[in-house]
Coordinates of C-alpha atoms in Angstrom, one line a residue:
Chain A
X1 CA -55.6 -127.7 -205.4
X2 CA -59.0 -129.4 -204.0
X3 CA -60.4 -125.6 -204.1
X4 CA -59.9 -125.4 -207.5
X5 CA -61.0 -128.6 -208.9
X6 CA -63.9 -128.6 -206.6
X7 CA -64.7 -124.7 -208.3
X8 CA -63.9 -125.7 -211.7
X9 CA -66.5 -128.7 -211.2
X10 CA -69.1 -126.7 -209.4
X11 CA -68.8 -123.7 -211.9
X12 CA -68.9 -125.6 -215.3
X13 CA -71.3 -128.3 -213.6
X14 CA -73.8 -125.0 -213.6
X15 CA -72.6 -124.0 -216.6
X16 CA -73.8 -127.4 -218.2
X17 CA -77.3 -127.2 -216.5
X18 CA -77.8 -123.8 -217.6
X19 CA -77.2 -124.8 -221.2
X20 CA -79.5 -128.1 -220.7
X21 CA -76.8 -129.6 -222.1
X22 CA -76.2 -132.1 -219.4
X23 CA -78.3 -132.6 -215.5
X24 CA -77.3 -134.4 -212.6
X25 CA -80.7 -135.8 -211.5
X26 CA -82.6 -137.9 -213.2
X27 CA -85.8 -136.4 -212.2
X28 CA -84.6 -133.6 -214.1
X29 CA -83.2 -134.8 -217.4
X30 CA -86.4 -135.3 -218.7
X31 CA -88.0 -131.8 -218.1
X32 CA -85.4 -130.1 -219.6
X33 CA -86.5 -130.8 -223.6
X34 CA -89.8 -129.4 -222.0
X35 CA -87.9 -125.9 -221.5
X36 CA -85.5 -126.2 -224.2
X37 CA -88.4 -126.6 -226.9
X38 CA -90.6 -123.7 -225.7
X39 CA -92.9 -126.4 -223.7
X40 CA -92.3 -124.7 -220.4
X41 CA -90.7 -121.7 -219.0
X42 CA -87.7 -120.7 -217.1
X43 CA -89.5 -120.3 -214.0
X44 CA -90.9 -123.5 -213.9
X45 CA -87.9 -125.8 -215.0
X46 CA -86.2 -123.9 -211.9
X47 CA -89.3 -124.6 -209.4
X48 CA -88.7 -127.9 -210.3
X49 CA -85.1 -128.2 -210.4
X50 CA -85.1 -126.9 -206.8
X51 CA -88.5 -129.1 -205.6
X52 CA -86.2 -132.1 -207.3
X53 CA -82.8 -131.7 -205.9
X54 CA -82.9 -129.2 -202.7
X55 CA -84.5 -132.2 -200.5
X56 CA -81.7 -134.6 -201.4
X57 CA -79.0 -132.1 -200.9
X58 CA -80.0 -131.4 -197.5
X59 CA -81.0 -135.0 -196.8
X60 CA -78.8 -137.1 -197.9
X61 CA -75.5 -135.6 -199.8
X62 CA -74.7 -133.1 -196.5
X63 CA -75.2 -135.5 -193.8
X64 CA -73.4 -138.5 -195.7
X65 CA -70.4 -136.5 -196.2
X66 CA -70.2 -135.6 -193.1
X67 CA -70.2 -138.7 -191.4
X68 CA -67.3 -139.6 -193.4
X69 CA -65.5 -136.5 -194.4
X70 CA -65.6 -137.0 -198.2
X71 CA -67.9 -134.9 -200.1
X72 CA -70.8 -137.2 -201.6
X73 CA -71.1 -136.0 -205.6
X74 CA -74.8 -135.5 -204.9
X75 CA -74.1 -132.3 -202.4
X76 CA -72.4 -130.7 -205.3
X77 CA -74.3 -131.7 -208.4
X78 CA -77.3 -131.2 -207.3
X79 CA -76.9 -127.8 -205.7
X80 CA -75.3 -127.1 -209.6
X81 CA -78.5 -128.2 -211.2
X82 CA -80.3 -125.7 -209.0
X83 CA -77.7 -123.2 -209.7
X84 CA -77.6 -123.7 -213.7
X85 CA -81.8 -123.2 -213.9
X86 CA -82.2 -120.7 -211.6
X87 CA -79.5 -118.5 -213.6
X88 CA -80.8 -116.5 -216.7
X89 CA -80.5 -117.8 -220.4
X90 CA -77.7 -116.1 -222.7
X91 CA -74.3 -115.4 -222.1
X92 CA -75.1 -113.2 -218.9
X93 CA -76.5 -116.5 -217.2
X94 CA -73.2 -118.5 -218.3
X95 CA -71.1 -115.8 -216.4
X96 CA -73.8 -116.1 -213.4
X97 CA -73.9 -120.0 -213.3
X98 CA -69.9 -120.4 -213.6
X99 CA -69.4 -117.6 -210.7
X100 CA -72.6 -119.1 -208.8
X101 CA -71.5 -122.4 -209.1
X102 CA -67.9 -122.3 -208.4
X103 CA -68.5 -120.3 -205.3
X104 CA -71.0 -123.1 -204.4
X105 CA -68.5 -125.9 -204.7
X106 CA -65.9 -123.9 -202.5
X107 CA -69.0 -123.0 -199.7
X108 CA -69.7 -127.1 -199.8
X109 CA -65.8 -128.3 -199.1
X110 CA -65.5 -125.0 -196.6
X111 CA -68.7 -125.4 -195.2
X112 CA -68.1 -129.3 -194.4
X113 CA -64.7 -128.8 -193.0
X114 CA -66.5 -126.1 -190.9
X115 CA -69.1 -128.1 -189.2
X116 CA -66.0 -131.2 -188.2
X117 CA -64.4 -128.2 -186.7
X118 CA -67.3 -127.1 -185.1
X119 CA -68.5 -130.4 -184.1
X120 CA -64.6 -131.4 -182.7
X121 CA -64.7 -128.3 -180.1
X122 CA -68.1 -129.6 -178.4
X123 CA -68.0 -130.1 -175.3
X124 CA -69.2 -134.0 -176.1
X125 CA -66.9 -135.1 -179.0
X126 CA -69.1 -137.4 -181.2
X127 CA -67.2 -137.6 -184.8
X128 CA -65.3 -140.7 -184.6
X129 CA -68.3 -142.7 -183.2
X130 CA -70.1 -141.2 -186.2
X131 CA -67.7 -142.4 -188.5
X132 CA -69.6 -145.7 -187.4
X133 CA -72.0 -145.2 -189.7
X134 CA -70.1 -146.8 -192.5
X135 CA -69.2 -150.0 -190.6
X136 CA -72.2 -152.4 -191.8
X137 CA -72.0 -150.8 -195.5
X138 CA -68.4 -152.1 -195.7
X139 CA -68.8 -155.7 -194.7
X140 CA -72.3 -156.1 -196.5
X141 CA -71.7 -154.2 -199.6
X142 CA -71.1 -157.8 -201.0
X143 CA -74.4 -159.1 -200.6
X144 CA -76.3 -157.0 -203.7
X145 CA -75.6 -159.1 -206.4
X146 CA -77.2 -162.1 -204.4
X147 CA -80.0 -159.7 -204.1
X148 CA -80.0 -158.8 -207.6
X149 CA -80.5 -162.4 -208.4
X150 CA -83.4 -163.1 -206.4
X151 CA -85.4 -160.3 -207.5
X152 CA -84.6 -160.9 -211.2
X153 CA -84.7 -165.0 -210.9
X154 CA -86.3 -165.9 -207.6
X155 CA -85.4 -166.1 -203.7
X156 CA -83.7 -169.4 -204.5
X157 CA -81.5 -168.2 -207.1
X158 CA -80.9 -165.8 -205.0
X159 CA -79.9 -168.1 -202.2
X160 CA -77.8 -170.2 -204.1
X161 CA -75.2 -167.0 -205.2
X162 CA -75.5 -165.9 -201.7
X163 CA -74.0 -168.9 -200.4
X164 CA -71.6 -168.9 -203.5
X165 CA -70.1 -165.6 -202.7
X166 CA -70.1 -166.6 -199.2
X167 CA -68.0 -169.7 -199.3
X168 CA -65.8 -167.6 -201.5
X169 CA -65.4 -165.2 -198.6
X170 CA -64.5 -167.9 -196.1
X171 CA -61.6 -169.7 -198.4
X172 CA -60.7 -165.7 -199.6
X173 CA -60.1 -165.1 -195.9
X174 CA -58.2 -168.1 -194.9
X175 CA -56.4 -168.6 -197.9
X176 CA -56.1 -165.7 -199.7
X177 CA -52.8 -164.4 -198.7
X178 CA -50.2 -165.3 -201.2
X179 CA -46.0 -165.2 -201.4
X180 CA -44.8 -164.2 -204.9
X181 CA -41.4 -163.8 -204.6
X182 CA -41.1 -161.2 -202.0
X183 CA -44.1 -159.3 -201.6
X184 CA -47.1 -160.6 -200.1
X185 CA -50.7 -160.4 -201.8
X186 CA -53.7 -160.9 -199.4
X187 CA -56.8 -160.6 -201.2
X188 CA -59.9 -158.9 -199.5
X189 CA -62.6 -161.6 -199.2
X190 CA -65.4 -159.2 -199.4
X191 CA -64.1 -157.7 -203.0
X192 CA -63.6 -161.2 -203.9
X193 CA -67.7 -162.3 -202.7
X194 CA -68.8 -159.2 -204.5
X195 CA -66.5 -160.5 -207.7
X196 CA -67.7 -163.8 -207.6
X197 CA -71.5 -162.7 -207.2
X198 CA -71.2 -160.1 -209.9
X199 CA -70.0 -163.0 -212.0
X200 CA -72.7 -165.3 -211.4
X201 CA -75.2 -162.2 -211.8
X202 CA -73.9 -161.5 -214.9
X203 CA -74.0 -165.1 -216.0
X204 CA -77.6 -165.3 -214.8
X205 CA -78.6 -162.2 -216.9
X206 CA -76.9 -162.8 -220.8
X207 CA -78.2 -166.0 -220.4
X208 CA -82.3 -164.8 -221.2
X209 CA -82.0 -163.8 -225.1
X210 CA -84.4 -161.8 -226.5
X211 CA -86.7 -162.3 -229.7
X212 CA -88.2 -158.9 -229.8
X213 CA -87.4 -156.7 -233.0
X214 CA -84.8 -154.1 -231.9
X215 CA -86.2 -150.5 -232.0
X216 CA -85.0 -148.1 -234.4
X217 CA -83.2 -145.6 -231.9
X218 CA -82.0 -143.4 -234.3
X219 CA -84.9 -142.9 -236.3
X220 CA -87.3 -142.4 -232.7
X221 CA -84.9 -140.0 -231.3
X222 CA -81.8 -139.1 -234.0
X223 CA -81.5 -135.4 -233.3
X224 CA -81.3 -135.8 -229.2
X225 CA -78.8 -137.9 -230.4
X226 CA -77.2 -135.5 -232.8
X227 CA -77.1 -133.1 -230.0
X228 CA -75.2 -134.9 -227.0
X229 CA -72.8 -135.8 -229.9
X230 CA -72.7 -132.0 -230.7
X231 CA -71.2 -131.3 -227.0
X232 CA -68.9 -134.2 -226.0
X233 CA -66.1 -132.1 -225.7
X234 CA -67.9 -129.9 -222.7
X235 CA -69.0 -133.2 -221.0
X236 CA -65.9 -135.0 -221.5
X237 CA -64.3 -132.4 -219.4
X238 CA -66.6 -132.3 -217.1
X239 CA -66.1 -136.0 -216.8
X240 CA -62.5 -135.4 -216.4
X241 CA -62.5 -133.1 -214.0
X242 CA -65.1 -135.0 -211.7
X243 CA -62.7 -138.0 -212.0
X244 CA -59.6 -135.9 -211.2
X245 CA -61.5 -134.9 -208.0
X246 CA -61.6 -138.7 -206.9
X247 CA -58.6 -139.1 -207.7
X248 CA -57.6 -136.8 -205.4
X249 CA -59.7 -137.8 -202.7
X250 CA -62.0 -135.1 -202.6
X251 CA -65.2 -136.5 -204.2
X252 CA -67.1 -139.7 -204.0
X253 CA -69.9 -140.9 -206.3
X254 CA -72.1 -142.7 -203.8
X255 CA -72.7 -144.0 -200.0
X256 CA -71.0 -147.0 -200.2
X257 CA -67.9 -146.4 -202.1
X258 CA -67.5 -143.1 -200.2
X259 CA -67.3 -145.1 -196.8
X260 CA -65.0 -148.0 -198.1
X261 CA -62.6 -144.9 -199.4
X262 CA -62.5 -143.5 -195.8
X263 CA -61.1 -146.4 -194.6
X264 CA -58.5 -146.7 -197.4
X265 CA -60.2 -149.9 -199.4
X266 CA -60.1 -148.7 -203.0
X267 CA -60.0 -151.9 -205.0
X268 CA -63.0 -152.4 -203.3
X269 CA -64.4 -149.1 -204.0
X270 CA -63.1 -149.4 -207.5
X271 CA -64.9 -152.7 -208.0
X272 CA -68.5 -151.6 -205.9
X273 CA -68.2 -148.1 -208.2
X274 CA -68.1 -150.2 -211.5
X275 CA -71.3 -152.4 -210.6
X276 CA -73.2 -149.1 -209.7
X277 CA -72.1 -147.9 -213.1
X278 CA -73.3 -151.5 -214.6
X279 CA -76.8 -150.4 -212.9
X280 CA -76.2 -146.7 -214.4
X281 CA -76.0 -148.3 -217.7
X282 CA -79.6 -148.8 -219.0
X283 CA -80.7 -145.4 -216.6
X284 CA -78.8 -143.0 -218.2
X285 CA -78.5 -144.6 -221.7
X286 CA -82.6 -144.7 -222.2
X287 CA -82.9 -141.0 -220.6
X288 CA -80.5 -139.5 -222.6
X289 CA -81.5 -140.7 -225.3
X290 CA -84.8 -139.7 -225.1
X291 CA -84.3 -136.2 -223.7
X292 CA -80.7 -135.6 -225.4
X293 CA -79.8 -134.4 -222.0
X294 CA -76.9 -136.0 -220.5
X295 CA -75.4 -136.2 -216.8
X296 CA -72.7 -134.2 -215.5
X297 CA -70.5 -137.6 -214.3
X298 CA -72.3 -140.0 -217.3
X299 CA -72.6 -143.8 -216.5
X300 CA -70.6 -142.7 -213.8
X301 CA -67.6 -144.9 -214.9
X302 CA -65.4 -141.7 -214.5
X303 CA -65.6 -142.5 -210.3
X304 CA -63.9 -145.9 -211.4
X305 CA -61.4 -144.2 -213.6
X306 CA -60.7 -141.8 -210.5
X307 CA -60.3 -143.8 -207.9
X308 CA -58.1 -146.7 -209.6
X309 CA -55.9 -143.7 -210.4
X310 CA -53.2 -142.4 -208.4
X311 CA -52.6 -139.0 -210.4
X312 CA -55.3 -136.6 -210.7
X313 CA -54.2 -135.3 -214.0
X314 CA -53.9 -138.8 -215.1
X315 CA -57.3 -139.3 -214.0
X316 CA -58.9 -136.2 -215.8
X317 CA -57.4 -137.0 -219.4
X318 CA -58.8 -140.9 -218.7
X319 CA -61.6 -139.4 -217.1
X320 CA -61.9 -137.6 -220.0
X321 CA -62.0 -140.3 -222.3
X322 CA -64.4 -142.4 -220.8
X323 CA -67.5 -140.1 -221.2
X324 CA -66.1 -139.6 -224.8
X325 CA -66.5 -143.6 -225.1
X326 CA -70.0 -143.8 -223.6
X327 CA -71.4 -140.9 -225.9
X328 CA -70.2 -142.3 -228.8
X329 CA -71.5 -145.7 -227.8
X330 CA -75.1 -144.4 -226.4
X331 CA -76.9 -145.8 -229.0
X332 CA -74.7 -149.4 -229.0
X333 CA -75.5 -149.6 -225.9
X334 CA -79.4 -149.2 -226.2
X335 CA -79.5 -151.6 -229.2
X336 CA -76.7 -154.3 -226.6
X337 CA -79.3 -153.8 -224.0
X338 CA -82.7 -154.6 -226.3
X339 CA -80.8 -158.2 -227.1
X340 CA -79.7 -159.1 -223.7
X341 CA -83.1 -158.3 -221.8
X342 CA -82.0 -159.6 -219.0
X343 CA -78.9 -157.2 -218.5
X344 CA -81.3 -154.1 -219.1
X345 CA -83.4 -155.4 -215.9
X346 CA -80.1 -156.5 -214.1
X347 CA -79.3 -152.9 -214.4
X348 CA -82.6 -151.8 -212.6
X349 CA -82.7 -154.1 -210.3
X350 CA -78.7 -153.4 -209.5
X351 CA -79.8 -150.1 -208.5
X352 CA -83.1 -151.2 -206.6
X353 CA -80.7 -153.5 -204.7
X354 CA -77.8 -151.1 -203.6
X355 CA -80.6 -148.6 -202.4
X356 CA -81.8 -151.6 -200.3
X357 CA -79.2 -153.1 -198.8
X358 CA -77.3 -149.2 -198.1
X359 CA -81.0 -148.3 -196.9
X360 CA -80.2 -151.4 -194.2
X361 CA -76.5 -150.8 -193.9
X362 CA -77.3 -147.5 -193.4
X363 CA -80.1 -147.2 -190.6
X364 CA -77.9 -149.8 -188.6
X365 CA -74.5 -147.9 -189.3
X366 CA -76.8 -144.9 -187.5
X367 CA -77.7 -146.7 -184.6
X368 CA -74.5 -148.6 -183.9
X369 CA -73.2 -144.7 -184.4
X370 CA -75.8 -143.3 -182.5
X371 CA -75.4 -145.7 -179.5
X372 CA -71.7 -145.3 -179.2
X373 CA -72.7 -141.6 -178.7
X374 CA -75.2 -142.3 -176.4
X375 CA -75.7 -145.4 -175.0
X376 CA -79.0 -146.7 -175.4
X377 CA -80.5 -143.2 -175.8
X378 CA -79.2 -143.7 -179.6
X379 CA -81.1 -146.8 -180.3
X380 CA -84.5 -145.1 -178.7
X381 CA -83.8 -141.8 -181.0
X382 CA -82.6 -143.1 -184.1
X383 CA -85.5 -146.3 -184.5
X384 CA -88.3 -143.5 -183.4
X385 CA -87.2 -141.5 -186.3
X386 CA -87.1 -144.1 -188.7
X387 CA -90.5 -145.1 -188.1
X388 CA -91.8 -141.4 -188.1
X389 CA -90.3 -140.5 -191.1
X390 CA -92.6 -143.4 -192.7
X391 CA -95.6 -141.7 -191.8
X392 CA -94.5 -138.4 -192.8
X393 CA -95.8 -136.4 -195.9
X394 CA -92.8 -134.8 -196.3
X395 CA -90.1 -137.8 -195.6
X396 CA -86.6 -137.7 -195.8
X397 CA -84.9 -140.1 -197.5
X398 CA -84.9 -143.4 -196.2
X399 CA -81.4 -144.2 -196.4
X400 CA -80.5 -141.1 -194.8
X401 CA -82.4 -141.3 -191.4
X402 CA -79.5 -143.4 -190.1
X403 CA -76.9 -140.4 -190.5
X404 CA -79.2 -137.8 -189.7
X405 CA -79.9 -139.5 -186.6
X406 CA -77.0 -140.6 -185.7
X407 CA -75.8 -136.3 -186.1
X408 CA -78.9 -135.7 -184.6
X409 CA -78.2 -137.4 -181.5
X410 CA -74.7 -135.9 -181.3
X411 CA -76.1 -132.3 -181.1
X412 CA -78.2 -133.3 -178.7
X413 CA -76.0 -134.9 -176.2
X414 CA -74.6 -131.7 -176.4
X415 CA -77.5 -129.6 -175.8
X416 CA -78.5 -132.0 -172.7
X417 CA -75.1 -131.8 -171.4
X418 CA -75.1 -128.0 -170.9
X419 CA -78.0 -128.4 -169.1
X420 CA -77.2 -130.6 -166.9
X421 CA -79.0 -133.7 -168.1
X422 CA -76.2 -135.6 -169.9
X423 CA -73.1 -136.7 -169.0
Chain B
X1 CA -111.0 -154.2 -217.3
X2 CA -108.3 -151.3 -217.1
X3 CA -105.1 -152.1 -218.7
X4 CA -102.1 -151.6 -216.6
X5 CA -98.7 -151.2 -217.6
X6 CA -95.1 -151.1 -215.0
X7 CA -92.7 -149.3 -216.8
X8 CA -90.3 -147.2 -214.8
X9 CA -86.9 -148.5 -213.5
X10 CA -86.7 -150.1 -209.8
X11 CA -88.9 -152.1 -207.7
X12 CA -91.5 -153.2 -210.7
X13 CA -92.5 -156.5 -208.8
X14 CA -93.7 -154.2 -205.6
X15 CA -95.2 -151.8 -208.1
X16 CA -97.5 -154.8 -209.5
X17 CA -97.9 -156.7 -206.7
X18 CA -99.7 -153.6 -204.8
X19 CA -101.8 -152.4 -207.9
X20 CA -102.9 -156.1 -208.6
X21 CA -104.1 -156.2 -204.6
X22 CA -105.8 -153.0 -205.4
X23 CA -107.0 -153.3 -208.1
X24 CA -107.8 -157.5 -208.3
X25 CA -109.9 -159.2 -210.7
X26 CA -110.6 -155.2 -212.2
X27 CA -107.5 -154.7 -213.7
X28 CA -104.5 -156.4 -215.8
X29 CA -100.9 -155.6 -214.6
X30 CA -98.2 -155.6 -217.3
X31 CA -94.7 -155.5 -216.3
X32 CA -92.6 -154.1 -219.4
X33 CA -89.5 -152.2 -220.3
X34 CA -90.1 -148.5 -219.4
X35 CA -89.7 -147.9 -223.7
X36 CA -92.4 -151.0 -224.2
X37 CA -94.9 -149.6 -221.6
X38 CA -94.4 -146.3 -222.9
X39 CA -95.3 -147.3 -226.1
X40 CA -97.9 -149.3 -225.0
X41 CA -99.8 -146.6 -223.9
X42 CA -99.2 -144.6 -227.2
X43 CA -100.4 -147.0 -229.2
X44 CA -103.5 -147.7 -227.2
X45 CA -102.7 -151.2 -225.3
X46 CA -102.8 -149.8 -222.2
X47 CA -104.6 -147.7 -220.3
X48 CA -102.1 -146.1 -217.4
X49 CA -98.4 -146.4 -216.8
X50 CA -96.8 -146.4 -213.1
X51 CA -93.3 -146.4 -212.7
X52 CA -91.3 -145.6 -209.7
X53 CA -87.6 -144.6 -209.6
X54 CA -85.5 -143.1 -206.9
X55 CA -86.3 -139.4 -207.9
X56 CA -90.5 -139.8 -208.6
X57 CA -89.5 -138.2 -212.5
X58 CA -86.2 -140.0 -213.7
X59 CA -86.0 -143.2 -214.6
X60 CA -89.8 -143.9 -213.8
X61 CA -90.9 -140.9 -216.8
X62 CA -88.4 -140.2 -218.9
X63 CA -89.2 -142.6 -221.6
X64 CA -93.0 -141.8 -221.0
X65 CA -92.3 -137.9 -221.3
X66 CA -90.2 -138.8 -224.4
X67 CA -93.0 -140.9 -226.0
X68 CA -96.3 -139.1 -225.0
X69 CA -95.0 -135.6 -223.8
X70 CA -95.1 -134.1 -220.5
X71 CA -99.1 -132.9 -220.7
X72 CA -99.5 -137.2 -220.0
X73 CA -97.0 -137.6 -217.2
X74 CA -97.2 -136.7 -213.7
X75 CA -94.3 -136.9 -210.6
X76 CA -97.1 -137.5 -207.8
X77 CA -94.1 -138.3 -205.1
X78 CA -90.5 -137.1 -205.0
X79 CA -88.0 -137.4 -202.4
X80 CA -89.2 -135.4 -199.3
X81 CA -92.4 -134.8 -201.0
X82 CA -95.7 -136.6 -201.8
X83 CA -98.0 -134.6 -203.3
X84 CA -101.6 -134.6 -201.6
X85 CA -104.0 -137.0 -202.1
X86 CA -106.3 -134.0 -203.7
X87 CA -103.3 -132.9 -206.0
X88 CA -103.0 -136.5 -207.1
X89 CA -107.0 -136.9 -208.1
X90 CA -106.8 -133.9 -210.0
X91 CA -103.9 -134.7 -212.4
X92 CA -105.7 -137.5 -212.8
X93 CA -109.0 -135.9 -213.7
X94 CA -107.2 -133.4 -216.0
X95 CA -106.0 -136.1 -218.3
X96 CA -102.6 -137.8 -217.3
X97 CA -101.9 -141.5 -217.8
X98 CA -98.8 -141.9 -216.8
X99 CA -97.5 -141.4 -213.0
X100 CA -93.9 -141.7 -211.4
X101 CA -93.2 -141.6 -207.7
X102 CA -90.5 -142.9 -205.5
X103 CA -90.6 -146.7 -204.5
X104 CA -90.8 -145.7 -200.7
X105 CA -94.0 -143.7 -201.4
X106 CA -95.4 -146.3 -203.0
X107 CA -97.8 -147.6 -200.0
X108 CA -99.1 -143.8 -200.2
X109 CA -100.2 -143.2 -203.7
X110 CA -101.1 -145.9 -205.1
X111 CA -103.9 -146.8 -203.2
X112 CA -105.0 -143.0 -204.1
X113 CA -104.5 -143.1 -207.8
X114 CA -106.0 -146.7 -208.2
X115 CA -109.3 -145.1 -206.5
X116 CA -109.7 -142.6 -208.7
X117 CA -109.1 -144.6 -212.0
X118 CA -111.1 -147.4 -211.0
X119 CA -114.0 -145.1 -210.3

């Protein structure tokens, strides 16, 4: 069953790009009017699609997958977006980017359980010490709201819902277990810090009114509009069948979710998915409205969807329903987020926050990964490529040096032990 | 005195902050709503648009490319990429106001593009 939900996603994901009707990155959304109104040829919207998302693939969706064993929706949906350009217009590049694609999702779930097999007949085994790499994002995911805060309001706003979420962390953990009737409840103090900080952030942000004339979005951009309305159905399904695949443990929509799945805490991963899909809010909102492009999983609320549900059919029909919602809400939304300024910026800065503390999380995860593999030889290799990659002209990602490295390192313990200089 | 506008999604205050240390007493740095600074330059109360978002072309240009067209806009960083410090002068010279690039690039390119526009 994973096979085919992961084909039917990567084969109508390229179907979708090669349409223009809805992109996976960002980058791309807005280039693809460019093409679609005779401003730029085929050839060029797929050198950029493929300058755009190839990088990421490689550099981030692969290696974060594999470090945890759940395919990161970036590996996919970017690779689609590649696919869906690169394949002709007309009905012969339809039948191309559905074949391409579908084939592509299958090689990504083969090819990933390939390289654990691989990696588990070396002669030094290093995957469960690189399953370390998630350990700091699953105690410190609680922390972005603070930081949220204190970019939006100040360091001392900042401080103070730090230490609020904090002492609700403490009593969570030492009183949080309840007795109704028989069963017992424990709640998770870290979901509970990241609830209580999410509350005070969102408290923070309604509170700054706005006194600015709303814009007229339908008049500035009524036909790109008119034209995501026009294909709801195609993305709804799409929507549902990328929450289906959650659902069924397949697919994750980002880093830190993905790692708190792996170790079985989904109302946590639940709760962290719908604050990334708060920060998705005024992203996707503003660039689909202006390009009439959408994305492949929307405000990527349909992760939510799939990971609160238990049965993947379930999840697709809700899934489903979700993108139907947002689309018909798009320009509600742009109007709710010109009154309540502060909740557009919360959004940005939701994002700029969970890249920086998973950027954090992230490089430490790879070194405390790293030096399980090899004692202090993991430190030495992992902090040299971080700092390299800064002064690189062609850097990876910086919140993916820490699983690179940490692979990195596991090859070459490997290597070093054939030769006789590891043991 | 050049106009300055932050539009863009993430990191604004780190966008500002560097092009007001560049760019001092010279220039006037505007943080906005990606749609206002967009605008802003449209209309002719601005002079150049930053914006930085995780992919160099998203979030920071997508309103900007909306509003002014892509002949304006230039992606002079991207993940795994930052285009050269000559490729980045000459978009500049050929006519574009309005630049995205990826917040950890930013140390990179903006010294280069504030060079060239405050010539």
């Amino acid at each position: 069953m994973g096979y085919v939900l992961i084909a039917l996603i990567g084969g109508f994901a390229s179907i979708l790009a090669n349409k223009g009707v809805a992109v996976f990155n960002d980058g791309l959304r807005p280039i693809v009017p460019e093409y679609l109104e005779g401003r730029m040829d085929k050839k060029a919207l797929a050198a950029t699609s493929f300058a755009l998302s190839f990088g990421l693939v490689i550099g981030f969706g692969i290696p974060v997958s594999i470090a945890a064993t759940i395919i990161l929706i970036h590996s996919v949906l970017l690779g689609t977006d590649i696919i869906g350009t690169w394949s002709p217009a007309g009905k012969k590049g339809l039948i191309i980017a559905g074949v391409v694609g579908a084939l592509y999702g299958i090689g990504i779930m083969v090819g990933l359980q390939v390289i654990v097999d691989v990696f588990a007949k070396l002669p030094v085994n290093f995957l469960s010490d690189l399953g370390k790499v998630g350990d700091p994002i699953i105690a410190a995911f609680a922390v972005f709201p603070a930081v949220v805060v204190g970019y939006q309001y100040g360091v001392k706003h900042g401080i103070f819902t730090l230490v609020a979420s904090f002492i609700v962390r403490q009593i969570v953990q030492y009183y949080g277990v309840f007795n109704i009737g028989d069963s017992k409840i424990s709640l998770n103090p870290e979901g509970m810090a990241l609830l209580a900080g999410m509350i005070i952030m969102i408290v923070y942000a309604t509170r700054e009114k706005s006194d600015s004339k709303a814009l007229d979005y339908k008049g500035l951009f009524g036909d790109r509009v008119a034209r995501i309305k026009k294909n709801v159905i195609w993305l709804a399904i799409m929507g549902g069948l990328v929450a289906a695949a959650t659902s069924y443990g397949l697919v994750a929509g980002d880093p830190i979710s993905l790692n708190l799945l792996k170790d079985g805490k989904t109302a946590e991963a639940a709760l962290t998915a719908f604050a990334r899909g708060i920060g998705f809010i005024p992203l996707v909102a503003t660039t689909a409205l202006a390009t009439g492009v959408y994305g492949p999983v929307g405000m990527t609320f349909v992760f939510v969807v799939g990971i609160l549900t238990k049965n993947f059919i379930l999840a697709f029909i809700l899934g489903a329903v979700v993108i139907f919602l947002e689309v018909q809400l798009l320009e509600l939304l742009a109007k709710m987020l010109d009154k309540f300024p502060g909740m557009r910026k919360a959004g940005d800065n939701i994002r700029t926050a969970m890249s920086k503390v998973l950027e954090v999380a992230l490089l430490v995860g790879g070194m405390i990964a790293a030096n399980a593999i090899a004692p202090k030889l993991g430190f030495f290799i992992v902090v040299g490529l971080y700092v390299l990659n800064k002064s690189s002209k062609k850097p990876i990602v910086d919140m993916a040096v820490g699983p690179v490295g940490a692979i990195l390192v596991g090859v070459l313990v490997n290597v070093l032990s054939l030769i006789g200089l590891y043991h | 005195m050049l106009r300055i506008v932050v539009g863009g999604q993430i990191d604004k205050n780190m966008v500002a902050s560097k092009i007001k240390e560049i760019g001092k007493d010279s220039v006037s740095v505007e943080i906005k709503s990606d749609i206002e600074a967009a605008m802003a330059i449209k209309a002719g109360t601005a002079d150049y648009y930053f914006g930085a978002c995780n992919t160099g072309g998203g979030g920071a240009l997508a309103m900007a490319i909306a509003l002014l067209g892509m002949g304006m806009c230039a992606t002079v960083s991207m993940p795994g990429k930052i285009r050269s410090d000559e490729e980045i002068t000459n978009v500049i010279k050929n006519g574009k106001k309005a630049f995205g690039f990826t917040p950890q690039h930013a140390d990179q390119v903006i010294p280069v593009i504030m060079k060239e526009i405050l010539k």
